[in-house]
mmCIF file of N, CA, C and O in Angstrom:
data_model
loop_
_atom_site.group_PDB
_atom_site.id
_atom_site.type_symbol
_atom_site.label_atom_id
_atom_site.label_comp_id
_atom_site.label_asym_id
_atom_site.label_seq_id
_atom_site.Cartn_x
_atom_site.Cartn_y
_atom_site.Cartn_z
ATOM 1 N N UNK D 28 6.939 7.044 162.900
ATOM 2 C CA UNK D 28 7.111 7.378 164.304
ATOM 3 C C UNK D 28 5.867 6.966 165.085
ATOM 4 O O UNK D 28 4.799 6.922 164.474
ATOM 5 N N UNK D 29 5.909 6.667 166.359
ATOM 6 C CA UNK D 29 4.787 5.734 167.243
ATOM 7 C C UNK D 29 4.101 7.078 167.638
ATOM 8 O O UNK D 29 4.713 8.142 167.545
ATOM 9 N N UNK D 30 3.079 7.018 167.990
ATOM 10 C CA UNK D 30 2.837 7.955 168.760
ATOM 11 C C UNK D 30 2.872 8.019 170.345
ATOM 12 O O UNK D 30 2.555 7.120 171.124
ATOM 13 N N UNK D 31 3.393 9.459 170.678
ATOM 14 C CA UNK D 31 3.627 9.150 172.161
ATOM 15 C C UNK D 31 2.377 9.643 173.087
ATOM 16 O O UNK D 31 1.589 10.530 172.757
ATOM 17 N N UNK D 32 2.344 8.989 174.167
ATOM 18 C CA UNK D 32 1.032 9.741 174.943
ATOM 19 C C UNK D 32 1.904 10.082 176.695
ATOM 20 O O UNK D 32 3.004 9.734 177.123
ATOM 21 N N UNK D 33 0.809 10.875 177.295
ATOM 22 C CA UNK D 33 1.155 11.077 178.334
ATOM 23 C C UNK D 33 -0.224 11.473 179.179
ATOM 24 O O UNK D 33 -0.946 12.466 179.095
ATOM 25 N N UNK D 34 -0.310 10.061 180.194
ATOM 26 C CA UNK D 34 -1.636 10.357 181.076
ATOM 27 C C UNK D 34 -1.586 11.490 182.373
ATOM 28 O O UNK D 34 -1.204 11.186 183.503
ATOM 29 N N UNK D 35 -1.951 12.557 182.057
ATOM 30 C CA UNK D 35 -1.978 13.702 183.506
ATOM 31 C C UNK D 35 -3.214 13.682 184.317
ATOM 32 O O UNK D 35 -4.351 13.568 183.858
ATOM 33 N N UNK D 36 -2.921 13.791 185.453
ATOM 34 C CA UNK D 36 -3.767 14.883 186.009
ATOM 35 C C UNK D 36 -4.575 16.239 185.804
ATOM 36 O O UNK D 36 -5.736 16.424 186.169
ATOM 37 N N UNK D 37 -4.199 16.657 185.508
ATOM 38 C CA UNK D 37 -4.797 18.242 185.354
ATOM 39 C C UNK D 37 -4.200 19.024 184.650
ATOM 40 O O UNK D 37 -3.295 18.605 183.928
ATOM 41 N N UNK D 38 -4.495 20.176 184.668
ATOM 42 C CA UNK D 38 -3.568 21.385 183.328
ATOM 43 C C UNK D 38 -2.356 21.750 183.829
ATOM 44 O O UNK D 38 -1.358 22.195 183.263
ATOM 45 N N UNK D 39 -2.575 21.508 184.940
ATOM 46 C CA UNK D 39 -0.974 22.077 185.456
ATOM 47 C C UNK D 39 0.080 20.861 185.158
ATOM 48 O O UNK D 39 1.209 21.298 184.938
ATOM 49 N N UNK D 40 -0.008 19.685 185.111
ATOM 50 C CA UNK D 40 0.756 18.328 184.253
ATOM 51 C C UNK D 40 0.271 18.184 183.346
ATOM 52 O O UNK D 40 0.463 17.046 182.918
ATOM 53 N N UNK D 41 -0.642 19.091 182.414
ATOM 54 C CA UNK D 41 -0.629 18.821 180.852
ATOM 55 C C UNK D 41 0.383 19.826 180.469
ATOM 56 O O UNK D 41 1.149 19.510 179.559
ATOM 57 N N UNK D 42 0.498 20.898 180.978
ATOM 58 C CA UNK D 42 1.681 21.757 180.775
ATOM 59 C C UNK D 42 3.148 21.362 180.496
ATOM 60 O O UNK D 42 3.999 21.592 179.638
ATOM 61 N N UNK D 43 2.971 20.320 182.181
ATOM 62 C CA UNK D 43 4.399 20.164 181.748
ATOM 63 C C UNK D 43 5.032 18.755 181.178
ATOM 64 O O UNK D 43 6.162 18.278 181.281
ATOM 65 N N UNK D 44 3.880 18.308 180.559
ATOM 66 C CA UNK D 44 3.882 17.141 179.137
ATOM 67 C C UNK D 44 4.268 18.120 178.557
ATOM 68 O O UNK D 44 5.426 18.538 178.578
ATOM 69 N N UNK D 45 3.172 18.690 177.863
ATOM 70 C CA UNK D 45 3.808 19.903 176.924
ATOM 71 C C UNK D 45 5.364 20.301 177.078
ATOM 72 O O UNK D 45 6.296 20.132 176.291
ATOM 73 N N UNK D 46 5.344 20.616 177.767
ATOM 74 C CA UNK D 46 6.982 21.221 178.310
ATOM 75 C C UNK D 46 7.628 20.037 177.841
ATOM 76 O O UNK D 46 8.396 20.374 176.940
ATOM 77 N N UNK D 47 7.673 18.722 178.049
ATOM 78 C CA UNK D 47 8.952 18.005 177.865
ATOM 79 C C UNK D 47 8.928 17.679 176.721
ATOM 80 O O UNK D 47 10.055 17.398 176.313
ATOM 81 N N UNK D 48 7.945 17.554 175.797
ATOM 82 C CA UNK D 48 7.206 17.046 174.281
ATOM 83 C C UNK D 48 8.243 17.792 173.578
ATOM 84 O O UNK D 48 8.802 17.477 172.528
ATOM 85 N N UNK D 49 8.455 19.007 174.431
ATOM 86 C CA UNK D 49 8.894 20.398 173.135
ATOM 87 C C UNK D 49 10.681 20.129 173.847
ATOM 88 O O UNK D 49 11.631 20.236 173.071
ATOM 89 N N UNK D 50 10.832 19.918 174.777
ATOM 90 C CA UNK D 50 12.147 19.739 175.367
ATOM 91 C C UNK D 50 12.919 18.928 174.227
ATOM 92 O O UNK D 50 14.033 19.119 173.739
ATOM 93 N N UNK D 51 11.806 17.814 173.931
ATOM 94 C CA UNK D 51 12.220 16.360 172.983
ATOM 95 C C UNK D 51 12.515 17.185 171.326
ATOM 96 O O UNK D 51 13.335 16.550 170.662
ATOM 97 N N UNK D 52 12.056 18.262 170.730
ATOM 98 C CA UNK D 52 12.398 18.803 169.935
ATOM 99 C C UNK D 52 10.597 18.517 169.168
ATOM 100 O O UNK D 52 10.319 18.872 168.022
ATOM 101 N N UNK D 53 9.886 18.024 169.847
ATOM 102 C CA UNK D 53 8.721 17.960 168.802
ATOM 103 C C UNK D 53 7.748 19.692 169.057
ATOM 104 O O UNK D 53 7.458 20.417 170.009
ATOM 105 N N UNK D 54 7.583 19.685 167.841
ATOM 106 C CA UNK D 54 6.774 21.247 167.314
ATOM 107 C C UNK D 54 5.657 21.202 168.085
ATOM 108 O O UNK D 54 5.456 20.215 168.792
ATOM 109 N N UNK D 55 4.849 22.175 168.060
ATOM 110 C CA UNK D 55 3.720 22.535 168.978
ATOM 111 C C UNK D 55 2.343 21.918 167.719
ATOM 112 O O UNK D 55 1.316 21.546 168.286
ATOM 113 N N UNK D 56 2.336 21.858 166.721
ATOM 114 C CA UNK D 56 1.805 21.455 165.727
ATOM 115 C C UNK D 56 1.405 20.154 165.547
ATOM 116 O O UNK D 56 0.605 19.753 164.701
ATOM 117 N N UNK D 57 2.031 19.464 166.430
ATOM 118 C CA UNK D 57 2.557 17.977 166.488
ATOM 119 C C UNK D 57 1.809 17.325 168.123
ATOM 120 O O UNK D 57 1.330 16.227 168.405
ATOM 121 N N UNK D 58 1.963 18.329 168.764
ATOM 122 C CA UNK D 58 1.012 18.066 170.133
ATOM 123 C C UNK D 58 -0.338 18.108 170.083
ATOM 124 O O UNK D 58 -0.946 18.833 169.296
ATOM 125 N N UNK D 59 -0.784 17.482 170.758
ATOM 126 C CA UNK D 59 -2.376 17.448 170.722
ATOM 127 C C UNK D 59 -2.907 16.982 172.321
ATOM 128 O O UNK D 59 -2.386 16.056 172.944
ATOM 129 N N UNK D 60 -4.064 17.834 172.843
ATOM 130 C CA UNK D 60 -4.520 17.731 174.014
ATOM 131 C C UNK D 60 -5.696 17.197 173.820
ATOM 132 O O UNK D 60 -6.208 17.452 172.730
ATOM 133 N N UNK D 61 -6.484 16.303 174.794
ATOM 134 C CA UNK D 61 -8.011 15.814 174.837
ATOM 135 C C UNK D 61 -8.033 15.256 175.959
ATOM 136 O O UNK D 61 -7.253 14.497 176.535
ATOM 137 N N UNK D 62 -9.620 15.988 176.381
ATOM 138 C CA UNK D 62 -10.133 15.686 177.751
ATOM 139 C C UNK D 62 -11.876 15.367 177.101
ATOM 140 O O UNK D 62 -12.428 15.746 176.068
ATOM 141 N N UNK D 63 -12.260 14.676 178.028
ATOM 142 C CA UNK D 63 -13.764 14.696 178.319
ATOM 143 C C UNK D 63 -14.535 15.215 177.515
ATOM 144 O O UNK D 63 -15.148 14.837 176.517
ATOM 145 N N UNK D 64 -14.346 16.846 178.511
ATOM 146 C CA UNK D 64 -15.314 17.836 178.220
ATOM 147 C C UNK D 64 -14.731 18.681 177.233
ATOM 148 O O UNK D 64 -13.675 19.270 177.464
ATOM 149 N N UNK D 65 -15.393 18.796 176.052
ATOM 150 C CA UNK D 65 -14.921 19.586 175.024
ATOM 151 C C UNK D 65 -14.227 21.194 175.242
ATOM 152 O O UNK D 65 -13.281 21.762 174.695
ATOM 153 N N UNK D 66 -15.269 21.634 176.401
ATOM 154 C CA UNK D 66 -14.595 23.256 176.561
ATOM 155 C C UNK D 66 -13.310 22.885 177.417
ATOM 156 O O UNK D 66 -12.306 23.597 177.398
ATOM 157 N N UNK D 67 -13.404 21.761 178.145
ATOM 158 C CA UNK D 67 -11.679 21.580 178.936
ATOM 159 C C UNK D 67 -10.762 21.240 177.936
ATOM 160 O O UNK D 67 -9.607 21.398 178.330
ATOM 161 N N UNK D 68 -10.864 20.773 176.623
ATOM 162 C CA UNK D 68 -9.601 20.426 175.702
ATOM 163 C C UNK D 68 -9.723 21.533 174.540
ATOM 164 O O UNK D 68 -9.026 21.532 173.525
ATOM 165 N N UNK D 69 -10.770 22.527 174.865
ATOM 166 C CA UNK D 69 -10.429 23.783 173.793
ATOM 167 C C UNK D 69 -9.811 24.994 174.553
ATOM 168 O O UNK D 69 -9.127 25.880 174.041
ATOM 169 N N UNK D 70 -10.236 24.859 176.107
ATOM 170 C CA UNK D 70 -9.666 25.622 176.816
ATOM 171 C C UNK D 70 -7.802 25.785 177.031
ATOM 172 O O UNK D 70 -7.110 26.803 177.027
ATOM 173 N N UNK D 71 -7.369 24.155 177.229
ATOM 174 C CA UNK D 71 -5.986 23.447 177.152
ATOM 175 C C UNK D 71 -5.094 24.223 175.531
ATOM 176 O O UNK D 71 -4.051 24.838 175.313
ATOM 177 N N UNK D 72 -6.022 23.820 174.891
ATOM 178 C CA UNK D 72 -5.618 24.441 173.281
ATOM 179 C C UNK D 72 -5.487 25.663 173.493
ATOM 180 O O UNK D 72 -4.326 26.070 173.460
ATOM 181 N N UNK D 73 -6.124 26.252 173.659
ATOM 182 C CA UNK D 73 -5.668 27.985 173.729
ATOM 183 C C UNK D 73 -4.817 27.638 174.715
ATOM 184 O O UNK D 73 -3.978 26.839 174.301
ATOM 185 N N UNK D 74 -4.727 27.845 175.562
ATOM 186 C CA UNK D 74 -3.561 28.270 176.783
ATOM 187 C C UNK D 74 -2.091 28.001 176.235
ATOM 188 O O UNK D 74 -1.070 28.685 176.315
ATOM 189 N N UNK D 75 -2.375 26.598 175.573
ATOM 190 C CA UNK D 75 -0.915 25.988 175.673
ATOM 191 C C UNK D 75 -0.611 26.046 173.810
ATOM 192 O O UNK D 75 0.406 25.493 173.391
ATOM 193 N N UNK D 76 -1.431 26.645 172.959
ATOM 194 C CA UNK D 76 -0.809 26.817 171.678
ATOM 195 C C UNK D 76 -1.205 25.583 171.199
ATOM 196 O O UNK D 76 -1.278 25.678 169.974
ATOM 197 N N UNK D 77 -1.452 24.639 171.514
ATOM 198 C CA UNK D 77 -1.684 23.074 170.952
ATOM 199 C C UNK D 77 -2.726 22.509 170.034
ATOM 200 O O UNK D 77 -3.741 23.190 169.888
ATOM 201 N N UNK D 78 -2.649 21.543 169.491
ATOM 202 C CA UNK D 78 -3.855 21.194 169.070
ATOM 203 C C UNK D 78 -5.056 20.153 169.525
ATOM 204 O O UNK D 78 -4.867 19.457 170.522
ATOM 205 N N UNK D 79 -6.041 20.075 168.936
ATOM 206 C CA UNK D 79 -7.061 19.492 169.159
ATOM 207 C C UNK D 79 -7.194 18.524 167.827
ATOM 208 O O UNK D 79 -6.994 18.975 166.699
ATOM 209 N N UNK D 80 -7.615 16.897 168.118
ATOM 210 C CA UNK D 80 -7.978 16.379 167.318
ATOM 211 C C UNK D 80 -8.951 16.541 166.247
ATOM 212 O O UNK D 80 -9.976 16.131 166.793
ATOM 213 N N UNK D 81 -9.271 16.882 165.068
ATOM 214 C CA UNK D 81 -10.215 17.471 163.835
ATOM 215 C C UNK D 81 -10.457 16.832 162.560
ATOM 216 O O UNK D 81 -9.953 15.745 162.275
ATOM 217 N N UNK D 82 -11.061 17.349 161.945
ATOM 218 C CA UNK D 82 -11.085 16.597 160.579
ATOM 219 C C UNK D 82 -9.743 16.143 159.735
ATOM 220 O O UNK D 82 -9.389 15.063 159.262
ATOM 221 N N UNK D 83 -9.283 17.182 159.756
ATOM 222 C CA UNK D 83 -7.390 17.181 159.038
ATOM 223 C C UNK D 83 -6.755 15.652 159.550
ATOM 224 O O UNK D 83 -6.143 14.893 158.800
ATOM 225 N N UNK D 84 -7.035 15.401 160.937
ATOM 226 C CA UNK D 84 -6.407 14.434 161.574
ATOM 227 C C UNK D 84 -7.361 12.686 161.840
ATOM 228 O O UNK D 84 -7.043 11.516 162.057
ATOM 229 N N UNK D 85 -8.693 13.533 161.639
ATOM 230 C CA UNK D 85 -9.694 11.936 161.730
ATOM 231 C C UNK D 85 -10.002 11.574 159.875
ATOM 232 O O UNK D 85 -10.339 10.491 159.396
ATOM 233 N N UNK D 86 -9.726 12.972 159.088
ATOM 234 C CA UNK D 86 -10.447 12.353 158.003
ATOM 235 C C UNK D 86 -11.861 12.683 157.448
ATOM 236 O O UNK D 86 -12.573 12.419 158.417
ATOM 237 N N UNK D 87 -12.554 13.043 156.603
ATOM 238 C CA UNK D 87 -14.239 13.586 156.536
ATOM 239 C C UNK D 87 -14.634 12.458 157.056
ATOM 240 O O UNK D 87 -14.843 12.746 158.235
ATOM 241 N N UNK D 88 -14.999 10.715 156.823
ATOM 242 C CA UNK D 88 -15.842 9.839 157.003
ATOM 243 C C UNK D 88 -15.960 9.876 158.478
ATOM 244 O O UNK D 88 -17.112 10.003 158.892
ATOM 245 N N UNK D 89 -14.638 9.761 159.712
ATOM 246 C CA UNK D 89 -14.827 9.815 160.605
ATOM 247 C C UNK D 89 -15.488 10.938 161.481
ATOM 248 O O UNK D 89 -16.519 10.773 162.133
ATOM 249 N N UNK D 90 -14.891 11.895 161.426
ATOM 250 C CA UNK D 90 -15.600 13.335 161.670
ATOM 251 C C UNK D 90 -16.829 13.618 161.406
ATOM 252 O O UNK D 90 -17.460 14.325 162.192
ATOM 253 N N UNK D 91 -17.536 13.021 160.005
ATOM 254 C CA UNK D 91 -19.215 12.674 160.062
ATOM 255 C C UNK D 91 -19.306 12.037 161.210
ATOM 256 O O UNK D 91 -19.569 12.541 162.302
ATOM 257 N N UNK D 92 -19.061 10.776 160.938
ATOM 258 C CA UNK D 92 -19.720 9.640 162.137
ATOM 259 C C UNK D 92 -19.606 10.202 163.260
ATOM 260 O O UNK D 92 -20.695 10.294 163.828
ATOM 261 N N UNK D 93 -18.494 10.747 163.996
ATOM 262 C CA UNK D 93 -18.308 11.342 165.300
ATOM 263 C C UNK D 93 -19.631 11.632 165.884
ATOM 264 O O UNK D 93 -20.090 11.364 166.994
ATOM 265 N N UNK D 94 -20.478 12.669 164.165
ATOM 266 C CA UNK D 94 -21.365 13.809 164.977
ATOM 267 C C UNK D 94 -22.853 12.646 165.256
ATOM 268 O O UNK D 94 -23.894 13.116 165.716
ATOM 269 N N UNK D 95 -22.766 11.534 164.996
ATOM 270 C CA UNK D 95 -23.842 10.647 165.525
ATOM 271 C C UNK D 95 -23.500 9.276 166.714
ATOM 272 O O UNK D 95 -24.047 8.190 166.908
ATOM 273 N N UNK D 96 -22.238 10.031 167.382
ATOM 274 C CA UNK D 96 -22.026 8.356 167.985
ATOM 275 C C UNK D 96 -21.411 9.441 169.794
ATOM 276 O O UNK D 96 -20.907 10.564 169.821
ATOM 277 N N UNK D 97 -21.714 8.583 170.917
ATOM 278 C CA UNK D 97 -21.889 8.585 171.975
ATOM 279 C C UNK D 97 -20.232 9.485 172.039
ATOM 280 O O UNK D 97 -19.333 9.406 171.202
ATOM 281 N N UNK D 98 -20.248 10.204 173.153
ATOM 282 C CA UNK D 98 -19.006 10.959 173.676
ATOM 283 C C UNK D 98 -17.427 9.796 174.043
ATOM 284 O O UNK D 98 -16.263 10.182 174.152
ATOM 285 N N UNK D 99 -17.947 8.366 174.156
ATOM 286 C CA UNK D 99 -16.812 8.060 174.627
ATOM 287 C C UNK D 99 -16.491 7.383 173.046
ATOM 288 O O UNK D 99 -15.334 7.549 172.658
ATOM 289 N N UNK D 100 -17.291 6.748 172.253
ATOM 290 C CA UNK D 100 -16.913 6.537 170.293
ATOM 291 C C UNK D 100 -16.727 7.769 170.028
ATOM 292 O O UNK D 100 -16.542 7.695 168.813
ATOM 293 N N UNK D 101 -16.634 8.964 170.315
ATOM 294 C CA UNK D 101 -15.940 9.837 169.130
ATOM 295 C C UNK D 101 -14.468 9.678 169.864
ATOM 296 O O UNK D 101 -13.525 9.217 169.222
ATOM 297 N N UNK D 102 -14.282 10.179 171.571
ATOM 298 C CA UNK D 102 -12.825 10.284 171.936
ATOM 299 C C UNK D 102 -12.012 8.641 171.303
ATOM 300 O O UNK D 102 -10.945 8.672 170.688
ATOM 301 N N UNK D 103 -12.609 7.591 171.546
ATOM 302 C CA UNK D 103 -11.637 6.568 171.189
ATOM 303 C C UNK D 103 -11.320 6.347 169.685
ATOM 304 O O UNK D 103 -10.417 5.602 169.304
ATOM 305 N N UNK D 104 -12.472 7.347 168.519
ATOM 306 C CA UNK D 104 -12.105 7.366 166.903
ATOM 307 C C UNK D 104 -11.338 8.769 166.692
ATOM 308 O O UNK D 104 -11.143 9.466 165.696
ATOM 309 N N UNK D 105 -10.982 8.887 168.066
ATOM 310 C CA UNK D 105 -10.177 10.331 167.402
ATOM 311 C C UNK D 105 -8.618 9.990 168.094
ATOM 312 O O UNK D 105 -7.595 10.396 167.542
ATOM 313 N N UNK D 106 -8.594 9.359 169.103
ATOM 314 C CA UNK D 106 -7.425 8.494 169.559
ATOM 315 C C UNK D 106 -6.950 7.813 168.023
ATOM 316 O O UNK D 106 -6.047 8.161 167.262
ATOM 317 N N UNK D 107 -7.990 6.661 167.914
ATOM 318 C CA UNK D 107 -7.233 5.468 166.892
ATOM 319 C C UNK D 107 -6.852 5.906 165.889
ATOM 320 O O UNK D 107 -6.075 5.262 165.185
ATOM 321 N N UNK D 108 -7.499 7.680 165.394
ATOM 322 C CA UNK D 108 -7.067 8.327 164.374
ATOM 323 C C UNK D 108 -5.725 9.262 164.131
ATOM 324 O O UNK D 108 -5.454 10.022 163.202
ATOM 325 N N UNK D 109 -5.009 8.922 165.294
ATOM 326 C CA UNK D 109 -4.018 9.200 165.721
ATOM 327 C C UNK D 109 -2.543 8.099 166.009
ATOM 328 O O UNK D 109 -1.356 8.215 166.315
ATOM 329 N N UNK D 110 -3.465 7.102 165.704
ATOM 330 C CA UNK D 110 -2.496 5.807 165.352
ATOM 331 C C UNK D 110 -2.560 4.914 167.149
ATOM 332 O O UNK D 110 -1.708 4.099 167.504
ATOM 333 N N UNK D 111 -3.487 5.251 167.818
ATOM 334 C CA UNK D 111 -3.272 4.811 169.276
ATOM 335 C C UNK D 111 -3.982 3.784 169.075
ATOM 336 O O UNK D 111 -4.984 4.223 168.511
ATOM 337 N N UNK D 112 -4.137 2.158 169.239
ATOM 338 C CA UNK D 112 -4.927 1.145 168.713
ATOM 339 C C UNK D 112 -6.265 0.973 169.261
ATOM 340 O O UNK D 112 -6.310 2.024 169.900
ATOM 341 N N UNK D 113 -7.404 0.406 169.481
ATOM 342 C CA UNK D 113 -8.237 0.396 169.751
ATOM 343 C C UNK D 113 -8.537 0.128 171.253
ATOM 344 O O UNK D 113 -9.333 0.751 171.955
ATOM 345 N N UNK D 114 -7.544 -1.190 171.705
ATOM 346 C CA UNK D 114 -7.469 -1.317 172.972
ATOM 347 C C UNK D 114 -7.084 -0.534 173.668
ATOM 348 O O UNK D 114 -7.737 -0.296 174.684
ATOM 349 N N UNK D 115 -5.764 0.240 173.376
ATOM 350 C CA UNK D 115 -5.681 1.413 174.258
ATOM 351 C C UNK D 115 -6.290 2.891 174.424
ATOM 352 O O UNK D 115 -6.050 3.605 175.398
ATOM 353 N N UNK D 116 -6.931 3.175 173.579
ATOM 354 C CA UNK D 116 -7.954 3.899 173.052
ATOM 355 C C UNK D 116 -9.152 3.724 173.869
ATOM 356 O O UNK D 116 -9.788 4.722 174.207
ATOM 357 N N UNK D 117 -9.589 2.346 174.283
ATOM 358 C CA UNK D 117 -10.546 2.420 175.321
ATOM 359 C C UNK D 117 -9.978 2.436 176.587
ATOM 360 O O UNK D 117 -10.540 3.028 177.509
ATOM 361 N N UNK D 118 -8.945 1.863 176.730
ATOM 362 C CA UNK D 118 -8.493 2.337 178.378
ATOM 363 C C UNK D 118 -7.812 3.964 178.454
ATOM 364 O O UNK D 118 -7.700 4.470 179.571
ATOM 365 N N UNK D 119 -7.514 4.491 177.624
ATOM 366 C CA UNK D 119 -7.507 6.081 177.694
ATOM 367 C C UNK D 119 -8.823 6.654 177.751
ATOM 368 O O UNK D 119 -8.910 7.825 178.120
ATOM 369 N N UNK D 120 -9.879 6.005 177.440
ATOM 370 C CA UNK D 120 -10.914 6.394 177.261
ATOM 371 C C UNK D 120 -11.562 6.499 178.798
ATOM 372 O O UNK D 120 -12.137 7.399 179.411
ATOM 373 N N UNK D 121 -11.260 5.415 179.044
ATOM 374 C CA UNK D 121 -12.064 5.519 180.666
ATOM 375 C C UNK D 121 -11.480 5.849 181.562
ATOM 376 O O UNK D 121 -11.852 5.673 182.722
ATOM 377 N N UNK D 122 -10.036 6.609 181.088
ATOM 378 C CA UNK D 122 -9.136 7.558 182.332
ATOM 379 C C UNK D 122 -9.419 9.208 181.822
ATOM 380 O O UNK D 122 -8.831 10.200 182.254
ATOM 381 N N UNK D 123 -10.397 9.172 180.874
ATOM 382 C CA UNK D 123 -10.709 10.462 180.399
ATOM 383 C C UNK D 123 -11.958 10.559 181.474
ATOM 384 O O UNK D 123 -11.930 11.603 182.126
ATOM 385 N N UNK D 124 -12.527 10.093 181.634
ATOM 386 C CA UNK D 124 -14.041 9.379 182.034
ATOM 387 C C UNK D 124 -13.950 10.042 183.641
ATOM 388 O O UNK D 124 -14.728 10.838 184.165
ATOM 389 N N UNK D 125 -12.529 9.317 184.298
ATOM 390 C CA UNK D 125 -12.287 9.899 185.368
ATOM 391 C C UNK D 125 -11.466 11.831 185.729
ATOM 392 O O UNK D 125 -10.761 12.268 186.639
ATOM 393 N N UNK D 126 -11.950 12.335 184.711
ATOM 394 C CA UNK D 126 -11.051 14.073 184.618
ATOM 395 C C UNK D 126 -9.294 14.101 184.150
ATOM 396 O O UNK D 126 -8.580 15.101 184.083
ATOM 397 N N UNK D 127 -8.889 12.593 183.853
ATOM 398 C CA UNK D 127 -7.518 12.852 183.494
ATOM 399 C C UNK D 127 -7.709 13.931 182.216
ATOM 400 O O UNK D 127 -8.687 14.673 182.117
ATOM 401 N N UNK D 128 -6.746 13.889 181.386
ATOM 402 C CA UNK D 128 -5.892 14.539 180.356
ATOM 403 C C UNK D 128 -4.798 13.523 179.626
ATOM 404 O O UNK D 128 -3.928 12.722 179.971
ATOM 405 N N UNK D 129 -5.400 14.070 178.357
ATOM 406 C CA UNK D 129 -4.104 13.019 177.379
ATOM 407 C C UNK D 129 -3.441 14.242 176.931
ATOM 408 O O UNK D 129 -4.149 15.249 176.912
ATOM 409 N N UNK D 130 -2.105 14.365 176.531
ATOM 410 C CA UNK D 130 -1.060 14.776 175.956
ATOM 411 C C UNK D 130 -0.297 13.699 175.142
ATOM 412 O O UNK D 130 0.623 12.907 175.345
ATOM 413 N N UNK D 131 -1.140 14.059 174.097
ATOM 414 C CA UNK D 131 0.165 13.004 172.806
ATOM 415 C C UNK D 131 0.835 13.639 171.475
ATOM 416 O O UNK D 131 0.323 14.669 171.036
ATOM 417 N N UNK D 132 1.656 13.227 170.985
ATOM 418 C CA UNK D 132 2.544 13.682 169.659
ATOM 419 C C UNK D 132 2.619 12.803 168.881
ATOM 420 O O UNK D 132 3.281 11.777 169.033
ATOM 421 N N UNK D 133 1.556 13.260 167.392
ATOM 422 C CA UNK D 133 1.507 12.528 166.693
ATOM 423 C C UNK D 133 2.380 12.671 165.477
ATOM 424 O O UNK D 133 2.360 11.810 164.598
#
């Protein structure tokens, strides 16, 4: 299965990604939120039950490296670790850059 994404605005349209993700029959287990700022995509996680990209999902080697490489190389190795390719991974990257929100189902 591809993975799906969905570029929002704010929490109030990450919600209702969420909302249609689960409409589509996919589990809450299966969603995953990421923003920027770490407390805005742990904040998203609590509210909305969801997950956050982690070791389980990048792997130990990547999740090391993460903790030595710049804020926008960890979001685009935690994208590609999610099956999103590299190129798009950097242009999600620099709509993170601007306060969007990703909502994807991996």
């Amino acid at each position: 299965m591809k993975t799906k994404v969905k570029l929002v605005e704010g929490e109030e349209y990450a919600i209702r990604a969420i909302r249609g993700f689960r409409e589509e029959g996919h589990s809450l287990n299966k969603i995953y939120v990421l923003a920027h700022d770490d407390d805005r995509t742990e904040g998203l996680r609590r509210l909305t039950d969801t997950n956050t990209i982690g070791v389980m999902e990048e792997g130990m080697a990547t999740a090391f490296a993460n903790l030595f490489r710049s804020r926008g190389d960890q979001l685009r190795a935690k994208m590609e670790s999610l099956g999103i390719s590299a190129l798009e991974a950097e242009r999600y990257e620099k709509e993170l850059d601007k306060g969007r929100i990703i909502v994807l189902v991996w």
